[in-house]
Amino acid sequence: MNESVSTWLSVAGFNVLLLLAFAIIVIAALLHFRKKKRFDVSKISITDIDRMSGHDFEDYLYVLFVALGYDETFLTKKSRDFGADLLFRDRLDAQTVVQAKRITEKIGLDAIQEIYAAKAYYDANQAIVITSANDVSDPCRKLAAATKVRILAREDLIEVIRLFKKGKLTEAQDVIELPHEEIDYNAEDSIDDLDHQRGLIKAGEYFYKLTKTRQSM
């Protein structure tokens, strides 16, 4: 191998190493930028939320609420939260409990039951469920109306994020503080009116025969 070929190979090898080092630096910079974007609340979209875990969503909402001007916002412990993930005071100084539901499926009754119990536990004035879910079941809406629980569903969350990014904090607070949805419902529709035979109390496979004395009462 002559000297010119050896020199060319050395230069080529150096250039390859230089390009490799440059590529590593670029990749590292891109990963750092993506990481910053991922955790910067001002840059997070609903698509990012869809990739979050439940606990990530709680942390995100905490930062978002404080950024929106709710200075008295608190996270509950990740375990034994008694149904509430956040607590905050709104513009009318009402203590509010929040349950964060980062889910894709339809939101059901358990969310309303849990946050209603949390409202009593934390002696709060209001209760909100904030969810990334598209759909809310009809029984869930009825129970929310009965318990005066506000549901901030996916479209509402998207609107809050949009207003926040535009710096329209008051308008975003207006969406969060809307009153609960009023829905007509009849609680008696949920009661099973059993047709008892005379002298026999029966439900499912269980029964009890009344004595003649009881029957005559």
Coordinates of C-alpha atoms in Angstrom, one line a residue:
M1 CA 0.0 0.0 0.0
N2 CA 1.6 3.3 -1.1
E3 CA 1.7 6.4 1.1
S4 CA -1.1 8.3 -0.8
V5 CA -3.6 5.5 -0.3
S6 CA -2.7 5.2 3.4
T7 CA -3.2 9.0 3.8
W8 CA -6.5 8.8 1.9
L9 CA -7.7 6.0 4.2
S10 CA -6.7 8.0 7.3
V11 CA -8.5 11.1 6.1
A12 CA -11.6 9.1 5.2
G13 CA -11.6 7.4 8.6
F14 CA -11.3 10.7 10.3
N15 CA -14.2 12.1 8.3
V16 CA -16.3 9.1 9.2
L17 CA -15.5 9.6 12.8
L18 CA -16.3 13.3 12.5
L19 CA -19.6 12.6 10.9
L20 CA -20.5 10.0 13.5
A21 CA -19.7 12.4 16.3
F22 CA -21.8 15.1 14.6
A23 CA -24.7 12.7 14.2
I24 CA -24.5 11.8 17.9
I25 CA -24.5 15.4 18.9
V26 CA -27.5 16.2 16.7
I27 CA -29.5 13.1 18.0
A28 CA -28.7 14.1 21.6
A29 CA -29.9 17.7 20.9
L30 CA -33.1 16.5 19.3
L31 CA -33.8 14.1 22.2
H32 CA -33.1 16.9 24.7
F33 CA -35.5 19.2 22.8
R34 CA -38.2 16.6 22.6
K35 CA -37.8 15.9 26.3
K36 CA -38.1 19.6 27.1
K37 CA -41.2 19.9 24.8
R38 CA -42.7 16.8 26.4
F39 CA -42.6 18.3 29.9
D40 CA -43.2 22.0 29.1
V41 CA -46.9 22.5 29.8
S42 CA -47.0 25.5 27.4
K43 CA -46.2 23.1 24.6
I44 CA -48.3 20.0 25.5
S45 CA -51.2 19.1 23.3
I46 CA -54.1 16.6 23.7
T47 CA -52.0 14.1 21.7
D48 CA -49.3 14.3 24.3
I49 CA -51.9 13.8 27.1
D50 CA -53.1 10.7 25.3
R51 CA -49.7 9.2 25.8
M52 CA -49.5 10.1 29.5
S53 CA -49.9 7.7 32.4
G54 CA -52.6 8.5 35.0
H55 CA -50.1 9.9 37.4
D56 CA -48.5 12.0 34.7
F57 CA -51.9 13.5 33.9
E58 CA -52.4 14.5 37.5
D59 CA -49.0 16.2 37.6
Y60 CA -49.7 18.0 34.3
L61 CA -53.0 19.3 35.6
Y62 CA -51.4 20.6 38.8
V63 CA -48.9 22.6 36.8
L64 CA -51.6 23.8 34.4
F65 CA -53.9 25.0 37.2
V66 CA -51.2 26.9 39.0
A67 CA -50.1 28.4 35.6
L68 CA -53.7 29.4 35.0
G69 CA -53.7 31.5 38.2
Y70 CA -55.1 29.0 40.7
D71 CA -52.3 29.6 43.3
E72 CA -54.0 27.5 46.0
T73 CA -53.7 24.2 44.1
F74 CA -52.6 21.0 45.8
L75 CA -51.8 17.5 44.7
T76 CA -53.0 14.6 46.9
K77 CA -50.8 11.6 47.6
K78 CA -50.6 9.1 44.8
S79 CA -52.0 6.4 47.2
R80 CA -54.9 7.0 49.6
D81 CA -56.2 10.0 47.8
F82 CA -59.8 9.2 48.8
G83 CA -61.0 9.8 45.3
A84 CA -59.4 13.2 44.6
D85 CA -56.2 13.9 42.7
L86 CA -56.1 17.7 43.1
L87 CA -57.7 20.3 45.3
F88 CA -57.9 24.0 44.3
R89 CA -59.7 27.2 45.3
D90 CA -61.5 28.9 42.4
R91 CA -62.0 32.6 41.9
L92 CA -65.0 32.7 44.3
D93 CA -62.8 31.0 46.9
A94 CA -64.7 27.7 46.6
Q95 CA -62.7 24.7 47.7
T96 CA -62.9 22.2 44.7
V97 CA -61.8 18.6 44.5
V98 CA -60.7 17.2 41.1
Q99 CA -60.4 13.7 39.8
A100 CA -58.2 13.3 36.8
K101 CA -59.2 10.5 34.4
R102 CA -56.6 9.9 31.6
I103 CA -58.5 7.3 29.7
T104 CA -59.7 6.6 26.2
E105 CA -62.8 4.6 26.9
K106 CA -66.2 6.0 27.9
I107 CA -66.2 7.5 31.4
G108 CA -68.5 5.7 33.8
L109 CA -70.2 5.9 37.2
D110 CA -67.2 5.1 39.3
A111 CA -65.6 8.5 38.5
I112 CA -68.6 10.4 39.8
Q113 CA -69.0 8.1 42.9
E114 CA -65.4 8.5 43.9
I115 CA -65.2 12.3 43.5
Y116 CA -68.5 12.8 45.3
A117 CA -67.1 10.8 48.2
A118 CA -63.9 12.9 48.0
K119 CA -66.0 16.1 48.2
A120 CA -67.3 15.0 51.5
Y121 CA -64.0 13.7 52.8
Y122 CA -62.1 17.0 52.0
D123 CA -65.1 19.1 53.1
A124 CA -65.1 20.8 49.6
N125 CA -67.7 23.0 48.1
Q126 CA -67.5 21.6 44.5
A127 CA -66.3 18.5 42.6
I128 CA -65.0 18.2 39.1
V129 CA -64.0 15.2 36.9
I130 CA -61.4 16.1 34.2
T131 CA -61.0 13.5 31.6
S132 CA -59.4 12.9 28.2
A133 CA -62.2 10.6 27.3
N134 CA -64.4 11.4 24.4
D135 CA -67.6 9.9 25.7
V136 CA -69.6 10.1 29.0
S137 CA -72.1 7.4 29.6
D138 CA -75.7 8.4 30.1
P139 CA -75.9 7.0 33.7
C140 CA -72.7 8.9 34.5
R141 CA -74.3 12.2 33.3
K142 CA -77.4 11.5 35.4
L143 CA -75.5 10.8 38.5
A144 CA -73.3 13.9 37.9
A145 CA -76.4 16.0 37.7
A146 CA -77.9 14.5 40.8
T147 CA -74.6 15.0 42.8
K148 CA -73.8 18.4 41.2
V149 CA -70.5 17.1 39.9
R150 CA -69.0 19.0 36.9
I151 CA -67.6 16.9 34.1
L152 CA -64.8 18.5 32.1
A153 CA -64.6 16.2 29.1
R154 CA -62.2 16.0 26.2
E155 CA -63.5 18.9 24.1
D156 CA -63.6 21.1 27.2
L157 CA -60.0 20.1 28.1
I158 CA -58.9 20.9 24.5
E159 CA -60.5 24.3 24.8
V160 CA -58.8 25.0 28.2
I161 CA -55.4 24.1 26.6
R162 CA -56.1 26.3 23.5
L163 CA -57.0 29.3 25.7
F164 CA -54.0 28.8 28.0
K165 CA -51.6 28.7 25.1
K166 CA -53.1 32.0 23.8
G167 CA -52.6 33.6 27.2
K168 CA -56.4 33.9 27.7
L169 CA -56.3 32.7 31.3
T170 CA -59.6 34.3 32.4
E171 CA -61.4 32.6 29.5
A172 CA -59.8 29.2 30.4
Q173 CA -60.9 29.7 34.0
D174 CA -64.4 30.4 32.8
V175 CA -64.5 26.9 31.1
I176 CA -63.2 25.2 34.3
E177 CA -65.7 27.0 36.5
L178 CA -68.8 26.4 34.5
P179 CA -71.7 25.1 36.6
H180 CA -72.5 21.4 36.5
E181 CA -74.8 20.1 33.7
E182 CA -78.5 20.0 34.4
I183 CA -80.2 16.8 33.2
D184 CA -83.7 15.5 33.7
Y185 CA -83.8 12.2 35.4
N186 CA -86.1 10.1 37.5
A187 CA -84.6 8.1 40.4
E188 CA -87.6 5.8 40.5
D189 CA -86.5 4.4 37.1
S190 CA -83.6 2.7 39.0
I191 CA -85.9 1.0 41.5
D192 CA -87.0 -2.6 40.9
D193 CA -90.7 -2.9 41.8
L194 CA -91.0 -6.6 42.7
D195 CA -94.5 -8.2 42.4
H196 CA -94.9 -10.2 45.7
Q197 CA -97.2 -13.2 45.8
R198 CA -99.6 -13.1 48.8
G199 CA -97.9 -14.5 51.8
L200 CA -94.5 -14.7 50.1
I201 CA -91.6 -12.3 50.0
K202 CA -89.3 -13.2 47.2
A203 CA -86.2 -11.7 45.5
G204 CA -84.1 -13.8 43.1
E205 CA -83.7 -17.2 44.7
Y206 CA -84.4 -15.9 48.2
F207 CA -87.9 -16.1 49.8
Y208 CA -89.7 -15.9 53.1
K209 CA -93.1 -17.2 53.9
L210 CA -95.1 -14.9 56.1
T211 CA -97.1 -16.3 59.0
K212 CA -100.9 -15.9 59.0
T213 CA -100.5 -13.3 61.7
R214 CA -98.2 -11.2 59.6
Q215 CA -100.4 -11.6 56.5
S216 CA -103.4 -10.3 58.4
M217 CA -101.6 -7.2 59.6

